[in-house]
JSON list of C-alpha atoms in Angstrom, two decimals:
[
{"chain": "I", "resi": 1, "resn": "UNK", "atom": "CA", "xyz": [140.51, 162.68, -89.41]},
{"chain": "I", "resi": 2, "resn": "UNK", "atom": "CA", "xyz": [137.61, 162.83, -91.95]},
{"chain": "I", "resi": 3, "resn": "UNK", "atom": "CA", "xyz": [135.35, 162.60, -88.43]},
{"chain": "I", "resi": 4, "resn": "UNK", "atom": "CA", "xyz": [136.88, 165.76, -87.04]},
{"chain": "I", "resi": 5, "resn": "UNK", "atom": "CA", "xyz": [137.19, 167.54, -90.45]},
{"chain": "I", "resi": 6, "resn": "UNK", "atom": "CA", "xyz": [133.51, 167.10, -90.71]},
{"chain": "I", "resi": 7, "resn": "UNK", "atom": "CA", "xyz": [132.76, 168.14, -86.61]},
{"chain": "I", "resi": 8, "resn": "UNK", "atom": "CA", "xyz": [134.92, 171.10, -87.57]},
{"chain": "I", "resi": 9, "resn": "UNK", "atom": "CA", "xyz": [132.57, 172.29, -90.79]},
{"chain": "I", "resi": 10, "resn": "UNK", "atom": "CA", "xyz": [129.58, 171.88, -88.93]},
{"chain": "I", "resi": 11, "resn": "UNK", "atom": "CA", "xyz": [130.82, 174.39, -86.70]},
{"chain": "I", "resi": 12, "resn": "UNK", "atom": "CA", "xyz": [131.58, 176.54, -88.66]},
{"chain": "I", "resi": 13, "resn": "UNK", "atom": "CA", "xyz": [128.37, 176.32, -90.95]},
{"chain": "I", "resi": 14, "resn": "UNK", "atom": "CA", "xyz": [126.43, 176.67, -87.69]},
{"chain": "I", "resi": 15, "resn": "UNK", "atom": "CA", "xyz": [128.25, 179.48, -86.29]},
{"chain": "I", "resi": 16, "resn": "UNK", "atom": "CA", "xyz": [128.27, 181.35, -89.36]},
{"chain": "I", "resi": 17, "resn": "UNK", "atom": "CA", "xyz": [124.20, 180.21, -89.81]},
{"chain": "I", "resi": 18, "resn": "UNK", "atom": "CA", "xyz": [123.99, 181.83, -86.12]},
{"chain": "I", "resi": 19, "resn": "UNK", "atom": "CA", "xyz": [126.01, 185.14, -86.94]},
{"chain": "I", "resi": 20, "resn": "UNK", "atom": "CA", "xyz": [124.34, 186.01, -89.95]},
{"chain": "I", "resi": 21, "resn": "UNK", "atom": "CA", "xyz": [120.95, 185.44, -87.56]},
{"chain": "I", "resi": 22, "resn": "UNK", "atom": "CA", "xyz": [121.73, 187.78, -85.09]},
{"chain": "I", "resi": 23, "resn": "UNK", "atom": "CA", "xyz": [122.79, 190.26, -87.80]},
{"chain": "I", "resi": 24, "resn": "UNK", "atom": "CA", "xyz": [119.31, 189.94, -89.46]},
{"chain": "I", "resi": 25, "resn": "UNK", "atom": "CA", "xyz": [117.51, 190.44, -85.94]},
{"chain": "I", "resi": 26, "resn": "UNK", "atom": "CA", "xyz": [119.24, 193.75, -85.22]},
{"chain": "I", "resi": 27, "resn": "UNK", "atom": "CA", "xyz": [118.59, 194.91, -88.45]},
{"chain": "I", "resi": 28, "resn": "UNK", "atom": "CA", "xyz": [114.82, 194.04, -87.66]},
{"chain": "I", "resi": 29, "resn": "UNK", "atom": "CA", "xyz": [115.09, 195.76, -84.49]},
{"chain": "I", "resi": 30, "resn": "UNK", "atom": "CA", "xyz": [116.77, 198.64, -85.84]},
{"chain": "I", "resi": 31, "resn": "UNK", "atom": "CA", "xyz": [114.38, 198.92, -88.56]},
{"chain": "I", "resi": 32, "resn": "UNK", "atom": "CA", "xyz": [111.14, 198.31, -86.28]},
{"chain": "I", "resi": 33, "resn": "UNK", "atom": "CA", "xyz": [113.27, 201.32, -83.84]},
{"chain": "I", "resi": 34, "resn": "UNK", "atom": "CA", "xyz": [113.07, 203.81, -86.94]},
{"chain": "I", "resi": 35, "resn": "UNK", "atom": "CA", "xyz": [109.57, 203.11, -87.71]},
{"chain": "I", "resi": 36, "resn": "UNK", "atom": "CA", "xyz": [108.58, 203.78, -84.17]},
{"chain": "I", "resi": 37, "resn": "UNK", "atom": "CA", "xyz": [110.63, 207.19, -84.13]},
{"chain": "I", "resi": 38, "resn": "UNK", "atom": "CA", "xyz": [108.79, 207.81, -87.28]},
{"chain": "I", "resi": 39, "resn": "UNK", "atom": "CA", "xyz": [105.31, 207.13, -85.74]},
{"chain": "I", "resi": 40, "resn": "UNK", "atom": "CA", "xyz": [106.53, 209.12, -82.73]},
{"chain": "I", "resi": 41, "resn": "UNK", "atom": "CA", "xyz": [107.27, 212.02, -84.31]},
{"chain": "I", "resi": 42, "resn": "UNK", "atom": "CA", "xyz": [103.78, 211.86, -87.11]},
{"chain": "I", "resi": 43, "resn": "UNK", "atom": "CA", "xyz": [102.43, 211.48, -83.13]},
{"chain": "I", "resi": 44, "resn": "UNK", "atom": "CA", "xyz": [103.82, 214.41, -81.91]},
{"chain": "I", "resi": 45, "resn": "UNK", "atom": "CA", "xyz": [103.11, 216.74, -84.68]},
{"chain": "I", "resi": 46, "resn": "UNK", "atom": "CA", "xyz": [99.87, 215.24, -85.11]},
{"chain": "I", "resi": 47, "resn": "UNK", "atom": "CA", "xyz": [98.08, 215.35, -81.23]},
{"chain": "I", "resi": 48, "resn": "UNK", "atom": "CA", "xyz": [100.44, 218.24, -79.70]},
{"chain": "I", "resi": 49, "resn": "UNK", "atom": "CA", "xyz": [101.00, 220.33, -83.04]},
{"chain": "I", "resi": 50, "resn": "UNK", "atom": "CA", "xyz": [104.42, 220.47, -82.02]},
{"chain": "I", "resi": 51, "resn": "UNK", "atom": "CA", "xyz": [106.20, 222.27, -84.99]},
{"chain": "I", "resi": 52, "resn": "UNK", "atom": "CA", "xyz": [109.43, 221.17, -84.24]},
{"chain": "I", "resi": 53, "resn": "UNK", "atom": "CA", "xyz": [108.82, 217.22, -83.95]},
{"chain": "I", "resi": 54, "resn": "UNK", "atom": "CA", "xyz": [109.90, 216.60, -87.93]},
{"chain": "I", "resi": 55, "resn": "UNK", "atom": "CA", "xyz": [113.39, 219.09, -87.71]},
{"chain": "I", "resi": 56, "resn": "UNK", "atom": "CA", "xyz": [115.70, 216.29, -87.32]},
{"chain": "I", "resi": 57, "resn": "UNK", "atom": "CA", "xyz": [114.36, 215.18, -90.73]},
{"chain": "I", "resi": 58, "resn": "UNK", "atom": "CA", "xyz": [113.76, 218.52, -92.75]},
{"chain": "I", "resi": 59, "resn": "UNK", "atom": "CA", "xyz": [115.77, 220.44, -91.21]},
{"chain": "I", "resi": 60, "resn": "UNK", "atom": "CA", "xyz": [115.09, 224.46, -89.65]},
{"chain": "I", "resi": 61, "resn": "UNK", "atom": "CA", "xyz": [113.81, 226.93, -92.54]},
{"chain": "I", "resi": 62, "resn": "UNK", "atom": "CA", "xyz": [110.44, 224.77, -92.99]},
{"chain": "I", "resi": 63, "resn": "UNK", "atom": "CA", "xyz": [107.28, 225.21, -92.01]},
{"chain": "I", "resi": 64, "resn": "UNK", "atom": "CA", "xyz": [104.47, 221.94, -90.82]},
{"chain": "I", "resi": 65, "resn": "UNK", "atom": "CA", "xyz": [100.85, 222.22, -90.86]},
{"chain": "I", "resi": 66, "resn": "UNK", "atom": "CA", "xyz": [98.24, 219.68, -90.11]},
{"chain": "I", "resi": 67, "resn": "UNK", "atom": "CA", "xyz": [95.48, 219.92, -92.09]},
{"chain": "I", "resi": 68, "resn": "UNK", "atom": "CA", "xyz": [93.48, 216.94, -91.21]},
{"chain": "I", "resi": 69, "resn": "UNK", "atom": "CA", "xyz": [95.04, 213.31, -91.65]},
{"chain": "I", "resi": 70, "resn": "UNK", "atom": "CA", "xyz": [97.99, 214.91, -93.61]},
{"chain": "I", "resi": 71, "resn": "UNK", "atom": "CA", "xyz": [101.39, 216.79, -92.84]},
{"chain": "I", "resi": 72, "resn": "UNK", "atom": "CA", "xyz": [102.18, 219.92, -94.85]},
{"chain": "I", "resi": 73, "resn": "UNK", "atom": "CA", "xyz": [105.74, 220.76, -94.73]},
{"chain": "I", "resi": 74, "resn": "UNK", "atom": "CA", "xyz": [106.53, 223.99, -96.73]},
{"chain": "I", "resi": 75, "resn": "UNK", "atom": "CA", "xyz": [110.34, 224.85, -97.40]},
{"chain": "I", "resi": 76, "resn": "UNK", "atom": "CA", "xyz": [111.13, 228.69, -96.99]},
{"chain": "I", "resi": 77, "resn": "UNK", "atom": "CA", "xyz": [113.40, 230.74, -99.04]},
{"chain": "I", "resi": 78, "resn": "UNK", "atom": "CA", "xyz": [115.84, 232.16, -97.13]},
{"chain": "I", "resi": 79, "resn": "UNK", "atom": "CA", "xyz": [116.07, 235.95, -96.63]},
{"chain": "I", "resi": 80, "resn": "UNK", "atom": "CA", "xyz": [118.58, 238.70, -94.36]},
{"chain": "I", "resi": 81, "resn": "UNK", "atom": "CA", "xyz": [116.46, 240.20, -91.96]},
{"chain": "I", "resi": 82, "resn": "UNK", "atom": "CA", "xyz": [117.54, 242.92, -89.14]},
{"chain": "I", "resi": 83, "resn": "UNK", "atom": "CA", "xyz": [117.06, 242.54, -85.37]},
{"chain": "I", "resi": 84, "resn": "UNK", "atom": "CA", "xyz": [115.23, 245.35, -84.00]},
{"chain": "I", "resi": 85, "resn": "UNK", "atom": "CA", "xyz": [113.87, 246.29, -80.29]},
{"chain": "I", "resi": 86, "resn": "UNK", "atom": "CA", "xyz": [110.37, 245.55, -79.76]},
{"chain": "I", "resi": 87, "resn": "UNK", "atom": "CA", "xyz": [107.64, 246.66, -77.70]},
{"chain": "I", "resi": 88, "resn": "UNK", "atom": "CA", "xyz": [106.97, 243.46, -75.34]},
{"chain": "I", "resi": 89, "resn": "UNK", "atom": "CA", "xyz": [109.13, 240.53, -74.81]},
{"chain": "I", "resi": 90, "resn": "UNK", "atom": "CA", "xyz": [108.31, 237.72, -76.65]},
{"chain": "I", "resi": 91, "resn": "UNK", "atom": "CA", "xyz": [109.42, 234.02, -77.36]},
{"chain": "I", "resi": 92, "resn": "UNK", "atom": "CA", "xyz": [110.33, 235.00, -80.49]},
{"chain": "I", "resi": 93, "resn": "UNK", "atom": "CA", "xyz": [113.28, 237.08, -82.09]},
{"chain": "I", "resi": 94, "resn": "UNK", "atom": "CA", "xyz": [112.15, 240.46, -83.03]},
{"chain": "I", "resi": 95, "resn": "UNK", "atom": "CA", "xyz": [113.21, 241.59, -87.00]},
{"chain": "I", "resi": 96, "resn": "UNK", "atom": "CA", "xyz": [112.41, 243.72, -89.62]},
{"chain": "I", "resi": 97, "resn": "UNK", "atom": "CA", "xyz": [112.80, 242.76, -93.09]},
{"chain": "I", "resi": 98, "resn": "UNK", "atom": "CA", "xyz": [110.97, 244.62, -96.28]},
{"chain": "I", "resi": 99, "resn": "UNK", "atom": "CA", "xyz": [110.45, 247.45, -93.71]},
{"chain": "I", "resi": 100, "resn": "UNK", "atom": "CA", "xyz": [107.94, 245.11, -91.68]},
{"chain": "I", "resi": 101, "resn": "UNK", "atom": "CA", "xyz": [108.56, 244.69, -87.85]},
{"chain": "I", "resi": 102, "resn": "UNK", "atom": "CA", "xyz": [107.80, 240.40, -88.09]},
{"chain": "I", "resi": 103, "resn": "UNK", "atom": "CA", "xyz": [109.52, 237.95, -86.16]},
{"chain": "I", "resi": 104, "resn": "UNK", "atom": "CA", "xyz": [111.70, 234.88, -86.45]},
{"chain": "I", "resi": 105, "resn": "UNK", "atom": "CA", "xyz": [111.29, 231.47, -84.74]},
{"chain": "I", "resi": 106, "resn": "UNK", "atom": "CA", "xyz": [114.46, 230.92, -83.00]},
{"chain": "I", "resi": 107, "resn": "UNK", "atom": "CA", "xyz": [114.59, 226.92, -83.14]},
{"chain": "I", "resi": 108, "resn": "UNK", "atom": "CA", "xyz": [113.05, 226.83, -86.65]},
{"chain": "I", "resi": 109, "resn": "UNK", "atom": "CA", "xyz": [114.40, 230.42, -88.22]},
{"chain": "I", "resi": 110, "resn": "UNK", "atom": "CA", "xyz": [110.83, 230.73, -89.70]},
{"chain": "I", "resi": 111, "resn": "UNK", "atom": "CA", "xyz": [109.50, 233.87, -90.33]},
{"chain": "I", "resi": 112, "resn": "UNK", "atom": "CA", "xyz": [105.92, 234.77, -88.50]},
{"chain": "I", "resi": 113, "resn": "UNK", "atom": "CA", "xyz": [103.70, 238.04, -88.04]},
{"chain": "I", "resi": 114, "resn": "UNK", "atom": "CA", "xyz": [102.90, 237.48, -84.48]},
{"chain": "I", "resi": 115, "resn": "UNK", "atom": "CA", "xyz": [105.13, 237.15, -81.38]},
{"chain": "I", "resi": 116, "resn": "UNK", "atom": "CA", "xyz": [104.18, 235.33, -78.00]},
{"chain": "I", "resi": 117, "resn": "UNK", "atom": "CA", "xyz": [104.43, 237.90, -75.44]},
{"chain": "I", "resi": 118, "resn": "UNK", "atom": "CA", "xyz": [105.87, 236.89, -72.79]},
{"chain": "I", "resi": 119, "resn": "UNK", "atom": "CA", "xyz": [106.40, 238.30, -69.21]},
{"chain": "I", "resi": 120, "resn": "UNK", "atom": "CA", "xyz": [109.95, 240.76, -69.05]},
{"chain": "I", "resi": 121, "resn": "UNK", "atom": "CA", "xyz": [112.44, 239.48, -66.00]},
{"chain": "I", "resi": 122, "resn": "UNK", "atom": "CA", "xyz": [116.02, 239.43, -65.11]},
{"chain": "I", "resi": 123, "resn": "UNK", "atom": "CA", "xyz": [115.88, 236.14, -63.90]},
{"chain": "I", "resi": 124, "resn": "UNK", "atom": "CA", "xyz": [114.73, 233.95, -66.88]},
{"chain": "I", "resi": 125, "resn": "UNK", "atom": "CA", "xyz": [114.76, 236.61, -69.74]},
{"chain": "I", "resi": 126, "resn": "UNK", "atom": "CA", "xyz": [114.02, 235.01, -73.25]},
{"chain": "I", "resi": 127, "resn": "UNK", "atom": "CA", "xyz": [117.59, 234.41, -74.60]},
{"chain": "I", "resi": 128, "resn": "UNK", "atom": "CA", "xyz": [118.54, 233.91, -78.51]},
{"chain": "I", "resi": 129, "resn": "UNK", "atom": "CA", "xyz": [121.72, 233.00, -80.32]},
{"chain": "I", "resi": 130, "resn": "UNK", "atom": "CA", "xyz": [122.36, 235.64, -83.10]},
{"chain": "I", "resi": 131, "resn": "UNK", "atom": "CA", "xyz": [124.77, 235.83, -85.11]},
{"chain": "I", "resi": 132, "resn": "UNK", "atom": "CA", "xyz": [127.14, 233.12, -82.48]},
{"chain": "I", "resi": 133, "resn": "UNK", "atom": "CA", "xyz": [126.37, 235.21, -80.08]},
{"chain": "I", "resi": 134, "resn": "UNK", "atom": "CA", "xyz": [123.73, 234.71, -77.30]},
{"chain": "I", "resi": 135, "resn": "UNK", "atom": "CA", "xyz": [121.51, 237.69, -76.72]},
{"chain": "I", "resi": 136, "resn": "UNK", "atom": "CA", "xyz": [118.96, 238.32, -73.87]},
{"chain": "I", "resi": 137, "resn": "UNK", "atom": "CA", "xyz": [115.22, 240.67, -74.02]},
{"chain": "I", "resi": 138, "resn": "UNK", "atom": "CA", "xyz": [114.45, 242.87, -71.50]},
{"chain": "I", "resi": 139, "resn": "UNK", "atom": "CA", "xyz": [112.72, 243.84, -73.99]},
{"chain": "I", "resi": 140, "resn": "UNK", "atom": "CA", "xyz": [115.62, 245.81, -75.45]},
{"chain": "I", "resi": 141, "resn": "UNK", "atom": "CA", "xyz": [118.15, 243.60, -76.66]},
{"chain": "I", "resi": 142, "resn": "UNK", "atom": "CA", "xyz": [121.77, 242.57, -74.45]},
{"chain": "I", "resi": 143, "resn": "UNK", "atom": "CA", "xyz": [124.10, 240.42, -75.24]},
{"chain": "I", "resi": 144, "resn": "UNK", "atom": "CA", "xyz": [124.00, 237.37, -72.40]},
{"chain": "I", "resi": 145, "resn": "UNK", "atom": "CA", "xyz": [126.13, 234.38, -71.59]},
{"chain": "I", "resi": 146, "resn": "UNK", "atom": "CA", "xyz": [125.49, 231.23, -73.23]},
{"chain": "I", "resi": 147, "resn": "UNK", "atom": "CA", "xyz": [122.84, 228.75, -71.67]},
{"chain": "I", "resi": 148, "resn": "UNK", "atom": "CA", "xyz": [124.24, 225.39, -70.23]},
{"chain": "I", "resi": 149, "resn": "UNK", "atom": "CA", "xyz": [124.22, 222.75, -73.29]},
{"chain": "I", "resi": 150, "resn": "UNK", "atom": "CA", "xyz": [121.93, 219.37, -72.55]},
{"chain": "I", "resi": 151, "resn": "UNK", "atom": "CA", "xyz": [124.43, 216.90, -71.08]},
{"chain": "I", "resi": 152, "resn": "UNK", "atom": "CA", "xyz": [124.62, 213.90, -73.55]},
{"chain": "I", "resi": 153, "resn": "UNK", "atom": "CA", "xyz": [126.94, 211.92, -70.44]},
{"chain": "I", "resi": 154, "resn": "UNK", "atom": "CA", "xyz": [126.14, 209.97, -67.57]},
{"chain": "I", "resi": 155, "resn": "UNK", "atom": "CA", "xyz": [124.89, 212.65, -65.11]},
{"chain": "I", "resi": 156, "resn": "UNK", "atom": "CA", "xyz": [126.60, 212.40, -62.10]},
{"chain": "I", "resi": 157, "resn": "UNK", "atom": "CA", "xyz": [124.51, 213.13, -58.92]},
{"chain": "I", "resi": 158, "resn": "UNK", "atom": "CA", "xyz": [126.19, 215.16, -56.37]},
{"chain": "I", "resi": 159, "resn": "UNK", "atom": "CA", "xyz": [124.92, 213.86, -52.68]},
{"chain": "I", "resi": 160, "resn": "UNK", "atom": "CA", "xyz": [126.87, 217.06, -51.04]},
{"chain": "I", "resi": 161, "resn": "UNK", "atom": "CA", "xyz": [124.69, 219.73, -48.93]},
{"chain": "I", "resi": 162, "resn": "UNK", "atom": "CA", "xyz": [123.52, 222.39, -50.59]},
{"chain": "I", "resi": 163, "resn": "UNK", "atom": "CA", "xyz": [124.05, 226.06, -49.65]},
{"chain": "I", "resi": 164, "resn": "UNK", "atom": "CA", "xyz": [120.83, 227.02, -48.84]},
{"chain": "I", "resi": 165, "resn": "UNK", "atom": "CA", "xyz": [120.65, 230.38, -50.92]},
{"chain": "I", "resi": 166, "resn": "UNK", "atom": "CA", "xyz": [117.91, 230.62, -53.16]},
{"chain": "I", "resi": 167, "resn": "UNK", "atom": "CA", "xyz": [115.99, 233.33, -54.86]},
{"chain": "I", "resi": 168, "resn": "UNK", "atom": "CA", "xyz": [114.85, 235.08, -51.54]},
{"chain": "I", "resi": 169, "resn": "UNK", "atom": "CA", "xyz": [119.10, 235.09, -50.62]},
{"chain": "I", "resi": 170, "resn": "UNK", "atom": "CA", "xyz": [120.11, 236.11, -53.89]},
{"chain": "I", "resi": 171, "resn": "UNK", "atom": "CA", "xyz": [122.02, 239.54, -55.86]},
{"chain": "I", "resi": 172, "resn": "UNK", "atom": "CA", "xyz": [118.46, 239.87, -57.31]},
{"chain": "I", "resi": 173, "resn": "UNK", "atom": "CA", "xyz": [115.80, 242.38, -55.65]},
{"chain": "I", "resi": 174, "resn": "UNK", "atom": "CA", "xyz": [112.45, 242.02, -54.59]},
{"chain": "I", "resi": 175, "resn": "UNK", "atom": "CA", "xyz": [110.82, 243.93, -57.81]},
{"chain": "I", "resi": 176, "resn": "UNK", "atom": "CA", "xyz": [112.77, 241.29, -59.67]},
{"chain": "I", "resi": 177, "resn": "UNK", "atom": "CA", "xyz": [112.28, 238.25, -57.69]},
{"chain": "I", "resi": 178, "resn": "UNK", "atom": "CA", "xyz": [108.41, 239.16, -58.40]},
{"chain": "I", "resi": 179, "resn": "UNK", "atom": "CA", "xyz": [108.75, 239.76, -61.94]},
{"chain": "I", "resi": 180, "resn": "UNK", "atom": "CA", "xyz": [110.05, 236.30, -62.27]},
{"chain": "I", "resi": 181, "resn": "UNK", "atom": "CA", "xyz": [107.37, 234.71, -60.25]},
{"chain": "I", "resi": 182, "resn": "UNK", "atom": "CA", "xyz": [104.96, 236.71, -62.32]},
{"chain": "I", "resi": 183, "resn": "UNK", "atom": "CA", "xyz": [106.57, 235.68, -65.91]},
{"chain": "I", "resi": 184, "resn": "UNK", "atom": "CA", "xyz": [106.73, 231.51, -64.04]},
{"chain": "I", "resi": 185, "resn": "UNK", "atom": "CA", "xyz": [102.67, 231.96, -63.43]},
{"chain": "I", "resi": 186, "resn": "UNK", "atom": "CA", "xyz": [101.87, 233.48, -67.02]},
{"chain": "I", "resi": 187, "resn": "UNK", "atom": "CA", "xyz": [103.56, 230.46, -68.53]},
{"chain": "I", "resi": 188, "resn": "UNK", "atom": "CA", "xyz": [101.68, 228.37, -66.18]},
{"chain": "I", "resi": 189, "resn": "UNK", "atom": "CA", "xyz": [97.79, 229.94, -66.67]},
{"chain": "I", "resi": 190, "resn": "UNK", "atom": "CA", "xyz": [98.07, 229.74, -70.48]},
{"chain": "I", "resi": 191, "resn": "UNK", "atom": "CA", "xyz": [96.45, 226.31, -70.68]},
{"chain": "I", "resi": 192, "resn": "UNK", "atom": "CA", "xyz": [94.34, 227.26, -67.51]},
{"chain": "I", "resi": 193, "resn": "UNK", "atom": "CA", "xyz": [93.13, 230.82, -69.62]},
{"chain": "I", "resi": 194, "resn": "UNK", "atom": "CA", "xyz": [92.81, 228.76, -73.09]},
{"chain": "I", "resi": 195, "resn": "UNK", "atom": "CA", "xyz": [90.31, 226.13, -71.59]},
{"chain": "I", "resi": 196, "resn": "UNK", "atom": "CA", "xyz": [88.25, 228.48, -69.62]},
{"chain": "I", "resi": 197, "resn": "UNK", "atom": "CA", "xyz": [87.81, 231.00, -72.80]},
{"chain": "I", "resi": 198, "resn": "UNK", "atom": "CA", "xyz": [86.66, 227.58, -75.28]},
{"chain": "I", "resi": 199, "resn": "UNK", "atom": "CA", "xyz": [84.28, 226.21, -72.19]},
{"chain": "I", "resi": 200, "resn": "UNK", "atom": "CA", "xyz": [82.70, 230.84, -71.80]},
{"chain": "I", "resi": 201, "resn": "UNK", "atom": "CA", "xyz": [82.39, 230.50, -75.78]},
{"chain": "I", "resi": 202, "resn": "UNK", "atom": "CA", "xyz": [81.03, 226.86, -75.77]},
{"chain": "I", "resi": 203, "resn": "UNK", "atom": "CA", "xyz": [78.75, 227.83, -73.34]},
{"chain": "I", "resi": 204, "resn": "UNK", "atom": "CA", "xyz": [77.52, 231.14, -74.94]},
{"chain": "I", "resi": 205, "resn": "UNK", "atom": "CA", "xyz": [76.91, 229.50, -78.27]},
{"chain": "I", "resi": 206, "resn": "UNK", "atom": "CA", "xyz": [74.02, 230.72, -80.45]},
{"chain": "I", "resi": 207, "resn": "UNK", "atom": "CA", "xyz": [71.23, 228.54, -82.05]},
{"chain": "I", "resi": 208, "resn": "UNK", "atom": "CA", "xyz": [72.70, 228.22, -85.11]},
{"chain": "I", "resi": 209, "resn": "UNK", "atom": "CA", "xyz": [75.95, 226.92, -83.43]},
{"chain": "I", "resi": 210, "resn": "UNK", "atom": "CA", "xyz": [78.15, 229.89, -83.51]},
{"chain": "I", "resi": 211, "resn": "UNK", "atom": "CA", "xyz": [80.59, 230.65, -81.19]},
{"chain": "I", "resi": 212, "resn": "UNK", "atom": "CA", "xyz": [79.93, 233.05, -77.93]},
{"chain": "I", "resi": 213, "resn": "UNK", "atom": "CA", "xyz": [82.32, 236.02, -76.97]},
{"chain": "I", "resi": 214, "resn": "UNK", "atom": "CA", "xyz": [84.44, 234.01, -74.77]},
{"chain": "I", "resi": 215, "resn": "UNK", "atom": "CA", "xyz": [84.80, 236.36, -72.31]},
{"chain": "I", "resi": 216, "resn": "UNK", "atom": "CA", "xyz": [84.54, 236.42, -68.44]},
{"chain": "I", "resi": 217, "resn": "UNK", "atom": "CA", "xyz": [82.41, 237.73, -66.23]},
{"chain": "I", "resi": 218, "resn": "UNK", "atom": "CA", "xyz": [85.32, 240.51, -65.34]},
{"chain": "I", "resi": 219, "resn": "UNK", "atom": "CA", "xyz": [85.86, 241.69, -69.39]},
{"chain": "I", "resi": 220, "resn": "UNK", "atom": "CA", "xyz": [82.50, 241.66, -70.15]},
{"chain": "I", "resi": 221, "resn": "UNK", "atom": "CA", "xyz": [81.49, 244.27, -67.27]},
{"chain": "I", "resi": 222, "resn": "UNK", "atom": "CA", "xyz": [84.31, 246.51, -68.68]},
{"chain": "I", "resi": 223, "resn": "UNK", "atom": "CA", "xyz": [83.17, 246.30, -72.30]},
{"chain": "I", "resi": 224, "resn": "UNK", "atom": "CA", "xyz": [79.90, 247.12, -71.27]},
{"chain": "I", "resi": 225, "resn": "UNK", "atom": "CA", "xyz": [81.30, 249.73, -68.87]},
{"chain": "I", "resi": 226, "resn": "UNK", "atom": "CA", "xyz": [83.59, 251.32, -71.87]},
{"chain": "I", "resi": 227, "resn": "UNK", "atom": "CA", "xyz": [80.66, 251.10, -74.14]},
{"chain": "I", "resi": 228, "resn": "UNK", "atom": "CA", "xyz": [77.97, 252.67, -72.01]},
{"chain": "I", "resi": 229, "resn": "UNK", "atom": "CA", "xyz": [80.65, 255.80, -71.23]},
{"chain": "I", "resi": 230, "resn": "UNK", "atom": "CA", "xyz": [81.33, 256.02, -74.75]},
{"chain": "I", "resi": 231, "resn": "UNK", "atom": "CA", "xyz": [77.32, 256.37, -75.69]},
{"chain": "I", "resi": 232, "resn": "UNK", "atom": "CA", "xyz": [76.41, 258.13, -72.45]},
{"chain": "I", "resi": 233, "resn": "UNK", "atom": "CA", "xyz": [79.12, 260.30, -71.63]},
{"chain": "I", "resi": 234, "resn": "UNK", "atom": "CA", "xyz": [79.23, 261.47, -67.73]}
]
C-alpha cells in the first residue's frame, strides 16, 4: 500500500511539475508574441510612416511623428467642428471649425490643413462615417450605404460560376466607368510621380547641394512658356 501511495504522489508531483511547465511556456510565448507586435508596429511607423500603426495602443485623437530614432505621439484636445462641401474630393473629411475650412482624418479624427485630393467617381467615391451615418464625396456630400465590415470568420470560398457582368455590363455609364479607371490610375502613379520628381531634383542639384526644381521636361516648357508671355506679351 505504502508502494502505491508513493507511485501515486509521484504522479501527481510530476504532473503538476509538467502543468505548471507548460503554463510558464505559453506565458513565454505570449510574452515573446507581444514584444514582436510591439516591434512590428515601432516597424511600421518607423520604415512606412504609417500613422495609424500605434492606434490600437493610444487610441484615435493622437498624433505620431518620427523624428529620428524616436516616436512622438501628441494627444489632441478634442473640439466640434462642422462638415462643409469642398472644392476637390479628398481622402479626408472636409470641416470648418474657428471659421477655417481644415480637414479631419477619418481613421484617426485628427485635425490637418491639407487634404489629399483625390480623383471624383461614382464607382469608388471616398466614403466617411459621420455622425453613425456613412456619407459619400462627389465632392458634395451624400449620404451612402455602409461599406462591407472585414470578415473576422472562416471565409468560405464559393466555387459557383460567376455571372460574367462586370464594369463594361453594368447600371454605370461610360463617363463613369472612365472616371473610375482614371481615380484607380491616380492612386496607382503616386509612388511612380513621387520617385521621378526626387530622381529630376536629385539630378538638378546645385554645387552647394541644394535641391533642383523637380520638374519635367513637360512643366518646365510651360513655366518658361507662361513666363516668356508674361514678359513679352504677343
Amino acid at each position: 500500500i505504502r508502494r502505491i501511495e508513493s507511485e501515486l504522489s509521484f504522479v501527481q508531483v510530476k504532473a503538476s511539475m509538467s502543468t505548471r511547465a507548460r503554463m510558464q511556456q505559453v506565458k513565454n510565448e505570449i510574452c515573446a508574441n507581444r514584444r514582436q507586435i510591439a516591434y512590428s508596429r515601432l516597424e511600421a511607423v518607423a520604415g512606412a510612416e504609417n500613422p495609424y500603426s500605434l492606434i490600437q495602443i493610444f487610441g484615435r485623437g493622437h498624433l505620431i511623428v518620427k523624428a529620428g530614432a524616436a516616436m512622438y505621439v501628441t494627444h489632441c484636445s478634442p473640439v466640434d467642428v462642422l462638415p462643409r462641401t469642398g472644392t476637390n474630393c479628398t481622402e479626408e473629411i472636409p470641416v470648418r471649425w474657428n471659421n477655417t475650412d481644415l480637414y479631419v482624418d477619418p481613421i484617426s479624427f485628427v485635425i490637418q490643413s491639407a487634404g489629399t485630393i483625390s480623383r471624383c467617381n461614382d464607382i469608388a467615391p471616398s466614403r466617411f462615417q459621420i455622425a453613425g451615418r456613412w456619407y459619400c464625396m462627389f465632392p458634395e456630400m451624400r449620404e451612402c450605404g455602409a461599406p462591407e465590415e472585414l470578415p473576422v470568420q472562416a471565409v468560405k470560398i464559393d466555387e459557383g460560376k460567376t455571372t460574367g457582368l462586370g464594369l463594361g455590363r453594368s447600371i454605370y455609364t461610360e463617363d463613369q466607368i472612365q472616371a473610375f479607371v482614371d481615380f484607380q490610375d491616380a492612386h496607382q502613379v503616386r509612388r511612380a510621380y513621387l520617385a521621378e520628381t526626387a530622381e529630376i531634383a536629385y539630378a538638378g542639384r546645385g554645387p552647394n547641394g541644394e535641391w533642383g526644381h523637380g520638374l519635367g521636361g513637360l512643366a518646365s516648357a510651360s513655366v518658361v512658356s507662361l513666363v516668356g508671355s508674361h514678359l513679352i506679351p504677343l
